[in-house]
Amino acid sequence: MNFAIEVKELHKTFVAGWLRKRTKQALRGVNLSVPEGVFWGLLGPNGAGKTTLLSVIANLLIPEQGEVRVLGNDLRKSAGAVRRRINLSSGHANFLWSLTVKENLEYYAMLYGLSGNKRRQRVEDLLALFDLQEFARVRFEELSTGTKQKLSLAKSLVNDPALLLLDEPTVGLDPDVAHRIRDAVQRLHRERGTTILMTTHNMKEAEILCERIAFIKDGRIRAVGKPQDLKEELRLGDTISIAFSGTVQAEALRSLQGTYGVQTSDSLCRILVDDHRKRLPQILDFFMGRQIFIHDLRIQESDLEDVFIAYTK
Amino acid sequence: MAKTRAFVFKNWIMTKRNVFTLFEILFWPLVAFLSVGLLTEFAALQPEMKAFILIGVIAMSAVQVCQLDVAYALLYDVWSKAIKHGFAAPVGIRHLLFGSLIVGILRGGSVFVILVIASYALFGFNFTLPGALPIALFVLGLFLSAAMVGVFVCILVLVFGNRAEVAAWSLTSLMLLLCGVYYPVSVLPVWVRGLAEIIPLTYFLEYFRLFYGFPPIFSHVLLKGYVMVIAYLVIEIFAMKAALHRAKRTGLLLKLSE
């Protein structure tokens, strides 16, 4: 398997102050391997080290210790070769304020070595891809937050990167714009097969977009896996709530396969199962076999937010 | 080539769009020039003394404007908080330096031409007296000196952050004091003259004033000026690489983008 990113034992400490030095360990031995072509999410609470890790991979920060290989290149030895093939987009986008959308794209296309017709065509394509044509001649300082974010994403594609780093790409956006940004990112991954490493605080966004998730806290990776696997690992499961008439023996319910726990009261029981899709038929059989009448049935799936809370506790 | 053009493109558009950059070319240099020129009239200076001072004013104005452009290559990104995007791209210090210097030469050259014409029209000073080659050598020395100052400002910004941007305006004022812009360096105290001796602009001014009857205090002024300015530029390029590395190590590069 080829890896787009391989990080081994990465340490990064920030030192502030001249006389009274204050230190903050942002990364404490991070290990991470991101295969090529995967949409990877990096989740964690504020100050966990997400942006620091992304910045090290983008060669904007130099770590004290550890090894970073990006697209097969050792970042210490071949930073230039890596920078040619990667790009990044951040939430709260900032670009040259006096340049228009088109000029900003042209400027960054030039920085990545594009010239002549190739550059012009690329800029036009990106304006079209992100519906930015009507803003092409508008200065950056006059754009709305959503349009700035679109420009940030468009800029991140000027060099057609093999690896795209997205740092909270929808932060501060209204739901409609965030949805469109997510669509654009998903399309990009699907159509171009670009490897994407994205940090986000939005668990729904991570669940929709990311094929794999890494949880980071206090500068350490705490868990890595598919969203479903992480839920199973934590035994978070789904909750099936049943309102019924009659008597239910909780012990008998607990003995059903895939059941993590049961809470019962007079006419209501809550059953925590690993996966409601697998376990619902046997639970219904259980009730029907005992001729217990079901009034109401509700299913509550656990989501990444529960995983996030579990890992950040 | 495209990467160098990127810096030309950025500086050029920022120059076109911002009123303050127009002031830098027209207002401040002309105000300084007219003030000093009128002072020479009031003091009823001899033509050669007038030439001595006007050469200094014209040279200093061109250097000031040109060095600003080199510093702006970084400062525009710092002010826009977009510096991380620039350095995330595969660009080198040489692209930044050459690209911004091209615009600096255009702007500094404009100031130079305007002031040369004004000095002739208003004060009867003939700047073309030494001939084409000495003028070309002098002007090249000025722009290399400007590049040297501009890169030094960039280094300071990468080491100390926004606080150092004031150097873009103050360094040339220091040079004004030390390089013998309005007076010969011989009037400086001996220990200060030592500082003047390590600044290339001192030698370029001495060289050009030679053609107006002022024998240089130092020997081989042109050679010393060029050797010094080229050596400084080479050292500065390495120093700027080291400063960028440091900014990536300390996290300053990201802080400048927040």
Coordinates of C-alpha atoms in Angstrom, one line a residue:
Chain A
M1 CA 0.0 0.0 0.0
N2 CA 1.3 3.5 -0.9
F3 CA 1.0 6.1 1.8
A4 CA 0.4 9.8 1.1
I5 CA 1.4 10.7 4.6
E6 CA 3.6 8.7 7.0
V7 CA 4.3 10.4 10.4
K8 CA 6.5 8.7 13.0
E9 CA 7.1 9.8 16.5
L10 CA 6.5 13.4 15.8
H11 CA 7.1 16.0 18.5
K12 CA 6.5 19.7 18.4
T13 CA 6.9 22.1 21.3
F14 CA 6.2 25.8 21.1
V15 CA 8.3 28.2 23.2
A16 CA 7.0 31.7 23.9
G17 CA 8.5 34.6 25.8
W18 CA 12.1 36.0 25.8
L19 CA 13.0 36.2 29.5
R20 CA 10.3 34.0 31.0
K21 CA 10.0 31.2 28.6
R22 CA 6.7 29.3 28.4
T23 CA 6.5 26.0 26.6
K24 CA 3.6 24.1 25.1
Q25 CA 3.9 20.6 23.8
A26 CA 1.6 20.6 20.8
L27 CA 2.5 17.1 19.5
R28 CA 3.8 14.3 21.7
G29 CA 4.9 11.4 19.6
V30 CA 2.3 11.4 16.8
N31 CA 2.2 8.3 14.5
L32 CA -0.1 8.4 11.5
S33 CA -0.2 6.7 8.1
V34 CA -2.7 8.0 5.5
P35 CA -3.0 5.7 2.4
E36 CA -3.1 7.4 -1.0
G37 CA -6.6 8.2 -2.3
V38 CA -8.3 8.2 1.1
F39 CA -10.4 11.0 2.6
W40 CA -9.1 11.2 6.1
G41 CA -10.5 13.2 9.0
L42 CA -8.5 14.5 11.9
L43 CA -10.7 15.2 14.9
G44 CA -10.0 16.5 18.3
P45 CA -10.9 19.2 20.8
N46 CA -9.4 22.7 20.7
G47 CA -5.7 22.7 21.3
A48 CA -5.4 19.0 20.6
G49 CA -2.7 19.5 17.9
K50 CA -4.8 19.2 14.7
T51 CA -3.6 22.4 13.0
T52 CA -0.1 21.9 14.2
L53 CA 0.1 18.4 12.6
L54 CA -1.4 19.8 9.4
S55 CA 1.1 22.6 9.4
V56 CA 4.0 20.3 9.9
I57 CA 2.9 18.2 6.9
A58 CA 2.5 21.4 4.8
N59 CA 6.1 22.3 5.7
L60 CA 5.0 25.5 7.5
L61 CA 6.2 24.2 10.9
I62 CA 9.4 22.3 11.6
P63 CA 9.2 19.7 14.3
E64 CA 12.0 19.0 16.9
Q65 CA 11.8 15.3 16.5
G66 CA 10.2 12.7 14.3
E67 CA 10.0 11.6 10.7
V68 CA 7.5 12.9 8.1
R69 CA 7.2 11.4 4.7
V70 CA 4.8 13.0 2.2
L71 CA 4.0 11.3 -1.1
G72 CA 7.1 9.2 -0.6
N73 CA 9.4 12.1 0.1
D74 CA 11.2 12.8 3.3
L75 CA 10.0 16.3 4.2
R76 CA 13.4 17.3 5.7
K77 CA 15.3 16.4 2.5
S78 CA 12.8 17.2 -0.2
A79 CA 10.5 19.9 1.1
G80 CA 10.4 21.7 -2.3
A81 CA 9.3 18.5 -4.1
V82 CA 6.6 18.0 -1.5
R83 CA 5.3 21.6 -1.7
R84 CA 4.9 21.3 -5.5
R85 CA 2.5 18.4 -5.1
I86 CA 0.4 19.4 -2.0
N87 CA -1.7 22.4 -1.2
L88 CA -3.8 23.6 1.7
S89 CA -6.9 25.5 2.5
S90 CA -7.8 26.9 5.9
G91 CA -11.0 28.2 7.5
H92 CA -11.0 31.9 8.1
A93 CA -9.3 32.3 4.7
N94 CA -6.9 35.2 4.2
F95 CA -5.5 36.4 0.9
L96 CA -4.1 39.6 -0.5
W97 CA -6.8 42.1 0.2
S98 CA -6.4 44.4 -2.8
L99 CA -6.3 41.6 -5.4
T100 CA -9.5 40.4 -7.0
V101 CA -10.6 36.8 -6.9
K102 CA -9.1 36.2 -10.3
E103 CA -5.9 38.0 -9.5
N104 CA -5.4 36.0 -6.3
L105 CA -5.9 32.8 -8.3
E106 CA -3.5 34.0 -10.9
Y107 CA -0.9 35.0 -8.3
Y108 CA -1.0 31.6 -6.6
A109 CA -1.0 29.8 -10.0
M110 CA 2.2 31.6 -10.8
L111 CA 3.7 30.7 -7.4
Y112 CA 3.2 27.1 -8.4
G113 CA 5.0 27.7 -11.7
L114 CA 2.0 27.9 -14.1
S115 CA 2.4 30.3 -16.9
G116 CA 0.7 31.4 -20.2
N117 CA -2.4 29.7 -21.5
K118 CA -2.1 26.8 -19.0
R119 CA -2.4 29.3 -16.1
R120 CA -5.2 31.2 -17.7
Q121 CA -7.1 28.0 -18.4
R122 CA -6.6 26.7 -14.9
V123 CA -7.8 29.9 -13.4
E124 CA -10.9 29.9 -15.6
D125 CA -11.6 26.2 -14.7
L126 CA -11.4 26.9 -11.0
L127 CA -13.6 30.0 -11.2
A128 CA -16.2 27.8 -13.0
L129 CA -15.7 24.8 -10.6
F130 CA -16.5 27.0 -7.5
D131 CA -19.1 29.3 -9.2
L132 CA -16.8 32.2 -8.7
Q133 CA -17.1 33.8 -12.2
E134 CA -19.4 36.6 -11.0
F135 CA -16.9 37.5 -8.3
A136 CA -13.8 37.3 -10.6
R137 CA -13.3 41.0 -10.5
V138 CA -14.3 41.6 -6.9
R139 CA -11.5 42.4 -4.5
F140 CA -10.9 39.9 -1.7
E141 CA -11.7 42.5 1.0
E142 CA -15.2 42.9 -0.4
L143 CA -16.1 39.2 -0.4
S144 CA -18.5 37.4 1.9
T145 CA -17.1 34.8 4.3
G146 CA -18.5 32.0 2.2
T147 CA -17.0 33.3 -1.1
K148 CA -13.7 33.8 0.6
Q149 CA -13.8 30.2 1.6
K150 CA -14.6 29.1 -1.9
L151 CA -11.7 31.1 -3.1
S152 CA -9.5 29.4 -0.5
L153 CA -10.6 26.0 -1.9
A154 CA -10.1 27.1 -5.5
K155 CA -6.6 28.3 -4.6
S156 CA -5.8 25.0 -3.0
L157 CA -6.4 23.3 -6.4
V158 CA -4.2 25.6 -8.6
N159 CA -1.5 23.0 -8.7
D160 CA -3.8 20.0 -9.0
P161 CA -2.4 18.6 -5.7
A162 CA -2.0 14.9 -5.0
L163 CA -2.5 15.7 -1.4
L164 CA -4.9 18.3 -0.1
L165 CA -4.9 19.6 3.5
L166 CA -8.1 21.2 4.7
D167 CA -8.1 22.9 8.0
E168 CA -11.7 23.4 9.2
P169 CA -12.9 24.3 5.7
T170 CA -16.5 25.1 6.7
V171 CA -15.9 26.9 10.0
G172 CA -18.0 30.0 10.5
L173 CA -20.1 29.4 7.4
D174 CA -23.9 29.3 7.2
P175 CA -25.4 25.8 6.7
D176 CA -26.2 26.4 3.0
V177 CA -22.7 27.5 2.1
A178 CA -21.1 24.8 4.2
H179 CA -23.2 22.2 2.4
R180 CA -22.0 23.5 -1.0
I181 CA -18.4 23.5 0.2
R182 CA -18.8 19.9 1.4
D183 CA -20.3 19.0 -2.0
A184 CA -17.3 20.5 -3.8
V185 CA -14.8 18.7 -1.6
Q186 CA -16.6 15.4 -1.9
R187 CA -16.8 15.8 -5.7
L188 CA -13.1 16.6 -5.9
H189 CA -12.2 13.5 -3.9
R190 CA -14.5 11.3 -6.0
E191 CA -13.6 12.6 -9.4
R192 CA -9.8 13.2 -9.0
G193 CA -9.0 10.6 -6.4
T194 CA -7.1 13.3 -4.4
T195 CA -5.9 12.2 -0.9
I196 CA -7.5 14.6 1.6
L197 CA -6.6 15.2 5.2
M198 CA -9.2 17.4 6.9
T199 CA -9.5 18.8 10.4
T200 CA -13.0 19.6 11.6
H201 CA -15.1 20.2 14.7
N202 CA -18.2 19.3 12.8
M203 CA -18.8 15.6 13.5
K204 CA -21.6 15.3 11.0
E205 CA -19.3 16.7 8.3
A206 CA -16.6 14.2 9.3
E207 CA -19.1 11.3 9.2
I208 CA -20.4 12.3 5.7
L209 CA -17.0 13.0 4.1
C210 CA -14.3 10.9 5.8
E211 CA -13.6 7.3 5.1
R212 CA -11.2 7.1 8.0
I213 CA -10.9 9.1 11.2
A214 CA -8.0 9.8 13.5
F215 CA -8.8 11.2 17.0
I216 CA -6.1 13.4 18.4
K217 CA -6.0 14.7 22.0
D218 CA -3.2 16.4 23.9
G219 CA -0.8 15.9 21.0
R220 CA -1.3 12.2 20.7
I221 CA -3.4 10.1 18.3
R222 CA -5.9 8.3 20.5
A223 CA -7.8 6.2 17.9
V224 CA -7.8 5.5 14.1
G225 CA -10.4 3.8 12.1
K226 CA -13.6 3.9 10.1
P227 CA -16.4 5.8 11.8
Q228 CA -18.4 2.6 12.3
D229 CA -15.4 0.7 13.7
L230 CA -14.7 3.4 16.2
K231 CA -18.2 3.3 17.4
E232 CA -18.0 -0.5 17.8
E233 CA -14.6 -0.2 19.5
L234 CA -16.1 2.0 22.1
R235 CA -19.2 -0.1 22.3
L236 CA -21.3 3.0 21.9
G237 CA -23.9 1.2 19.8
D238 CA -27.4 2.3 19.0
T239 CA -30.3 2.7 21.4
I240 CA -33.7 1.0 20.7
S241 CA -36.5 2.4 22.8
I242 CA -39.7 0.4 23.1
A243 CA -42.9 1.3 24.7
F244 CA -44.9 -1.8 25.5
S245 CA -47.8 -3.3 27.5
G246 CA -47.1 -6.3 29.7
T247 CA -44.0 -7.6 31.5
V248 CA -40.5 -7.8 30.2
Q249 CA -37.7 -9.7 31.8
A250 CA -34.6 -7.6 31.5
E251 CA -32.2 -10.5 32.0
A252 CA -33.7 -12.4 29.1
L253 CA -33.3 -9.3 26.9
R254 CA -29.7 -8.9 28.0
S255 CA -28.8 -12.4 26.8
L256 CA -29.7 -11.5 23.2
Q257 CA -26.7 -11.4 20.9
G258 CA -25.1 -7.9 20.4
T259 CA -26.9 -6.4 23.4
Y260 CA -24.7 -4.1 25.5
G261 CA -27.3 -3.2 28.1
V262 CA -31.0 -2.9 29.0
Q263 CA -32.9 -0.4 31.1
T264 CA -36.5 -1.2 31.9
S265 CA -39.3 0.6 33.7
D266 CA -43.1 -0.2 33.9
S267 CA -43.9 0.2 30.2
L268 CA -40.6 1.3 28.6
C269 CA -37.3 -0.3 27.9
R270 CA -34.1 1.0 26.4
I271 CA -31.9 -1.6 24.7
L272 CA -28.3 -0.7 23.8
V273 CA -27.2 -2.8 20.8
D274 CA -24.1 -2.8 18.7
D275 CA -26.0 -2.2 15.4
H276 CA -29.7 -1.7 15.3
R277 CA -29.9 -3.0 11.7
K278 CA -28.6 -6.4 12.8
R279 CA -30.4 -6.6 16.1
L280 CA -33.9 -5.2 15.6
P281 CA -35.4 -8.4 14.1
Q282 CA -34.4 -10.6 17.1
I283 CA -35.7 -8.0 19.5
L284 CA -39.0 -7.8 17.7
D285 CA -39.1 -11.7 17.7
F286 CA -38.5 -11.5 21.4
F287 CA -41.5 -9.3 22.1
M288 CA -43.8 -11.0 19.6
G289 CA -42.8 -14.5 20.9
R290 CA -43.9 -13.4 24.4
Q291 CA -47.0 -11.7 23.0
I292 CA -46.0 -8.3 24.4
F293 CA -47.7 -5.5 22.6
I294 CA -45.5 -2.8 21.2
H295 CA -46.9 0.8 21.2
D296 CA -44.0 2.7 20.0
L297 CA -40.5 2.0 18.8
R298 CA -37.7 4.5 18.4
I299 CA -34.1 4.1 17.2
Q300 CA -31.3 6.4 18.1
E301 CA -28.1 5.8 16.3
S302 CA -24.8 6.8 18.0
D303 CA -22.7 9.1 15.9
L304 CA -19.2 10.5 15.7
E305 CA -20.2 13.1 18.2
D306 CA -20.6 10.3 20.8
V307 CA -17.2 8.9 19.7
F308 CA -15.7 12.4 20.0
I309 CA -17.1 12.9 23.5
A310 CA -15.9 9.4 24.6
Y311 CA -12.4 10.1 23.4
T312 CA -12.1 13.6 24.7
K313 CA -13.4 12.7 28.2
Chain B
M1 CA 10.3 32.4 -14.4
A2 CA 6.5 32.3 -13.5
K3 CA 7.4 32.3 -9.8
T4 CA 9.5 35.5 -10.2
R5 CA 6.6 37.0 -12.3
A6 CA 4.2 36.2 -9.4
F7 CA 6.1 38.7 -7.2
V8 CA 6.2 41.3 -10.0
F9 CA 2.4 40.8 -10.5
K10 CA 1.6 41.1 -6.8
N11 CA 3.7 44.2 -6.2
W12 CA 2.5 45.9 -9.4
I13 CA -1.2 45.4 -8.6
M14 CA -0.8 46.4 -5.0
T15 CA 1.1 49.5 -6.2
K16 CA -1.7 50.4 -8.7
R17 CA -4.5 49.8 -6.2
N18 CA -3.1 51.7 -3.2
V19 CA -3.0 55.4 -2.9
F20 CA -0.2 55.4 -0.3
T21 CA 2.2 53.8 -2.9
L22 CA 1.5 56.7 -5.2
F23 CA 2.4 59.0 -2.4
E24 CA 5.7 57.1 -2.0
I25 CA 6.6 57.9 -5.6
L26 CA 5.3 61.4 -6.0
F27 CA 4.6 63.1 -2.7
W28 CA 7.3 62.3 -0.2
P29 CA 10.3 62.3 -2.6
L30 CA 9.2 65.6 -4.1
V31 CA 8.5 67.2 -0.8
A32 CA 11.9 66.2 0.5
F33 CA 13.6 67.2 -2.7
L34 CA 11.9 70.7 -2.8
S35 CA 12.6 71.4 0.8
V36 CA 16.3 70.6 0.5
G37 CA 16.6 72.3 -2.9
L38 CA 15.0 75.5 -1.6
L39 CA 17.3 75.4 1.4
T40 CA 20.3 75.3 -0.9
E41 CA 18.8 78.4 -2.7
F42 CA 18.2 80.2 0.6
A43 CA 21.7 79.4 1.8
A44 CA 23.0 80.6 -1.6
L45 CA 25.3 77.6 -1.9
Q46 CA 27.9 77.4 -4.6
P47 CA 26.8 75.2 -7.6
E48 CA 29.1 72.4 -6.7
M49 CA 27.8 72.3 -3.1
K50 CA 24.3 72.4 -4.4
A51 CA 25.2 69.4 -6.6
F52 CA 26.7 67.6 -3.6
I53 CA 23.4 67.8 -1.7
L54 CA 21.0 67.2 -4.6
I55 CA 22.9 64.1 -5.6
G56 CA 22.4 62.8 -2.1
V57 CA 18.6 63.7 -2.0
I58 CA 18.0 62.1 -5.4
A59 CA 19.9 58.9 -4.6
M60 CA 18.3 58.5 -1.2
S61 CA 14.8 58.9 -2.5
A62 CA 15.4 56.3 -5.2
V63 CA 16.9 53.9 -2.7
Q64 CA 14.0 54.4 -0.2
V65 CA 11.3 53.7 -2.7
C66 CA 13.1 50.7 -4.3
Q67 CA 13.9 49.0 -1.0
L68 CA 10.2 49.4 0.1
D69 CA 9.2 47.2 -2.8
V70 CA 11.5 44.4 -1.8
A71 CA 10.3 44.7 1.8
Y72 CA 6.7 44.8 0.5
A73 CA 7.1 41.4 -1.1
L74 CA 6.8 40.0 2.4
L75 CA 4.9 42.8 4.2
Y76 CA 1.9 42.7 1.9
D77 CA 1.5 39.1 2.8
V78 CA 2.0 39.8 6.5
W79 CA -0.6 42.6 6.5
S80 CA -3.0 40.4 4.6
K81 CA -2.3 37.5 7.0
A82 CA -1.7 35.4 4.0
I83 CA 2.0 34.7 4.4
K84 CA 1.6 31.0 5.1
H85 CA 0.0 30.5 1.6
G86 CA 3.0 32.1 0.0
F87 CA 5.5 30.0 1.8
A88 CA 3.5 26.8 1.4
A89 CA 4.1 27.2 -2.4
P90 CA 7.4 25.9 -3.9
V91 CA 9.0 29.4 -4.1
G92 CA 12.6 30.4 -3.2
I93 CA 14.0 33.5 -1.7
R94 CA 15.5 34.3 -5.2
H95 CA 12.0 34.5 -6.7
L96 CA 10.9 36.9 -4.0
L97 CA 14.0 39.1 -4.3
F98 CA 14.1 39.3 -8.1
G99 CA 10.4 39.7 -8.6
S100 CA 10.0 42.5 -6.1
L101 CA 13.3 44.2 -7.2
I102 CA 12.0 44.5 -10.7
V103 CA 9.0 46.5 -9.5
G104 CA 11.3 48.4 -7.0
I105 CA 13.5 49.4 -9.9
L106 CA 10.5 50.6 -11.9
R107 CA 9.2 52.7 -9.0
G108 CA 12.6 53.8 -7.7
G109 CA 13.6 54.5 -11.3
S110 CA 10.5 56.7 -11.8
V111 CA 11.4 58.7 -8.7
F112 CA 15.0 59.0 -9.9
V113 CA 13.9 60.3 -13.3
I114 CA 11.3 62.7 -11.9
L115 CA 13.8 64.2 -9.4
V116 CA 16.6 64.4 -12.1
I117 CA 14.2 66.4 -14.3
A118 CA 13.0 68.5 -11.4
S119 CA 16.5 69.3 -10.3
Y120 CA 17.4 70.6 -13.7
A121 CA 14.1 72.5 -14.2
L122 CA 14.0 74.1 -10.8
F123 CA 17.6 74.4 -9.6
G124 CA 19.6 74.2 -12.8
F125 CA 21.4 71.1 -11.7
N126 CA 22.8 69.0 -14.5
F127 CA 22.7 65.4 -13.3
T128 CA 23.9 64.0 -16.7
L129 CA 27.3 65.7 -16.5
P130 CA 29.3 62.5 -15.6
G131 CA 28.0 60.7 -18.7
A132 CA 26.0 57.5 -19.4
L133 CA 28.3 54.9 -17.9
P134 CA 29.0 56.6 -14.6
I135 CA 25.3 57.3 -14.2
A136 CA 24.5 53.6 -15.1
L137 CA 27.1 52.3 -12.6
F138 CA 25.8 54.7 -9.9
V139 CA 22.1 53.8 -10.4
L140 CA 22.9 50.1 -10.4
G141 CA 24.7 50.6 -7.1
L142 CA 21.7 52.4 -5.7
F143 CA 19.3 49.6 -6.6
L144 CA 21.6 46.9 -5.3
S145 CA 21.8 48.9 -2.0
A146 CA 18.1 49.2 -2.0
A147 CA 17.7 45.4 -2.5
M148 CA 20.2 44.9 0.4
V149 CA 18.1 47.1 2.7
G150 CA 14.8 45.5 1.6
V151 CA 16.0 41.9 2.2
F152 CA 17.3 43.0 5.6
V153 CA 13.8 44.3 6.5
C154 CA 12.4 40.9 5.4
I155 CA 14.9 39.1 7.6
L156 CA 13.9 41.3 10.6
V157 CA 10.2 40.6 10.0
L158 CA 10.8 36.8 9.8
V159 CA 12.8 37.0 13.1
F160 CA 10.8 39.6 15.1
G161 CA 7.4 39.5 13.4
N162 CA 5.2 42.6 12.7
R163 CA 7.1 44.7 15.2
A164 CA 10.0 44.8 12.8
E165 CA 8.0 46.4 9.9
V166 CA 9.0 49.8 11.2
A167 CA 12.5 49.0 9.8
A168 CA 11.1 49.4 6.3
W169 CA 11.1 53.2 6.9
S170 CA 13.7 53.6 9.6
L171 CA 16.7 51.8 8.1
T172 CA 17.0 54.3 5.3
S173 CA 16.8 57.2 7.8
L174 CA 19.8 55.7 9.6
M175 CA 21.6 55.4 6.3
L176 CA 20.7 59.1 5.7
L177 CA 22.6 59.9 8.8
L178 CA 25.6 57.6 8.2
C179 CA 26.3 57.5 4.4
G180 CA 27.0 61.2 3.8
V181 CA 23.8 62.1 2.0
Y182 CA 23.8 65.8 2.9
Y183 CA 27.4 66.1 4.1
P184 CA 30.7 64.3 3.5
V185 CA 31.4 61.4 5.8
S186 CA 34.6 63.2 6.8
V187 CA 32.5 65.4 9.1
L188 CA 31.3 62.4 11.1
P189 CA 33.1 61.5 14.3
V190 CA 35.8 58.9 13.7
W191 CA 33.9 56.0 15.3
V192 CA 30.7 56.8 13.3
R193 CA 32.8 57.0 10.1
G194 CA 33.6 53.3 10.8
L195 CA 29.9 52.5 10.4
A196 CA 29.7 54.6 7.2
E197 CA 32.6 52.5 5.8
I198 CA 30.6 49.3 6.1
I199 CA 27.6 50.7 4.1
P200 CA 28.0 50.4 0.3
L201 CA 25.8 53.5 -0.4
T202 CA 28.6 55.6 1.1
Y203 CA 31.0 54.5 -1.7
F204 CA 28.4 54.9 -4.5
L205 CA 27.7 58.5 -3.4
E206 CA 31.5 59.2 -3.2
Y207 CA 32.0 57.8 -6.6
F208 CA 29.3 59.9 -8.3
R209 CA 30.3 63.1 -6.5
L210 CA 33.8 62.7 -7.9
F211 CA 32.5 64.0 -11.2
Y212 CA 31.4 67.2 -9.5
G213 CA 34.8 68.0 -8.0
F214 CA 34.7 66.2 -4.7
P215 CA 37.6 63.8 -4.4
P216 CA 36.6 60.6 -2.5
I217 CA 37.8 60.1 1.1
F218 CA 38.1 56.4 0.5
S219 CA 40.1 54.6 -2.2
H220 CA 38.6 52.3 -4.9
V221 CA 35.1 53.5 -4.1
L222 CA 33.3 51.8 -7.0
L223 CA 35.0 48.5 -6.5
K224 CA 34.5 48.6 -2.7
G225 CA 30.8 49.5 -3.1
Y226 CA 30.1 46.7 -5.5
V227 CA 32.1 44.0 -3.7
M228 CA 30.4 45.0 -0.5
V229 CA 26.9 45.2 -1.7
I230 CA 27.1 41.8 -3.6
A231 CA 28.7 40.2 -0.6
Y232 CA 26.0 41.5 1.7
L233 CA 23.3 40.3 -0.7
V234 CA 24.7 36.8 -0.8
I235 CA 25.0 36.7 3.0
E236 CA 21.5 38.1 3.3
I237 CA 20.0 35.4 1.1
F238 CA 21.5 32.7 3.4
A239 CA 20.4 34.7 6.4
M240 CA 16.9 35.0 5.1
K241 CA 16.7 31.2 4.5
A242 CA 17.9 30.7 8.1
A243 CA 15.3 33.3 9.3
L244 CA 12.5 31.5 7.4
H245 CA 13.7 28.2 8.9
R246 CA 13.6 29.7 12.3
A247 CA 10.1 31.2 11.7
K248 CA 8.9 27.7 10.8
R249 CA 10.6 26.2 13.9
T250 CA 9.2 28.8 16.3
G251 CA 5.8 29.0 14.7
L252 CA 6.1 32.7 13.9
L253 CA 5.2 32.0 10.2
L254 CA 1.8 30.7 11.3
K255 CA 1.4 33.4 13.9
L256 CA 1.9 36.0 11.2
S257 CA -1.0 34.4 9.3
E258 CA -3.5 34.5 12.2

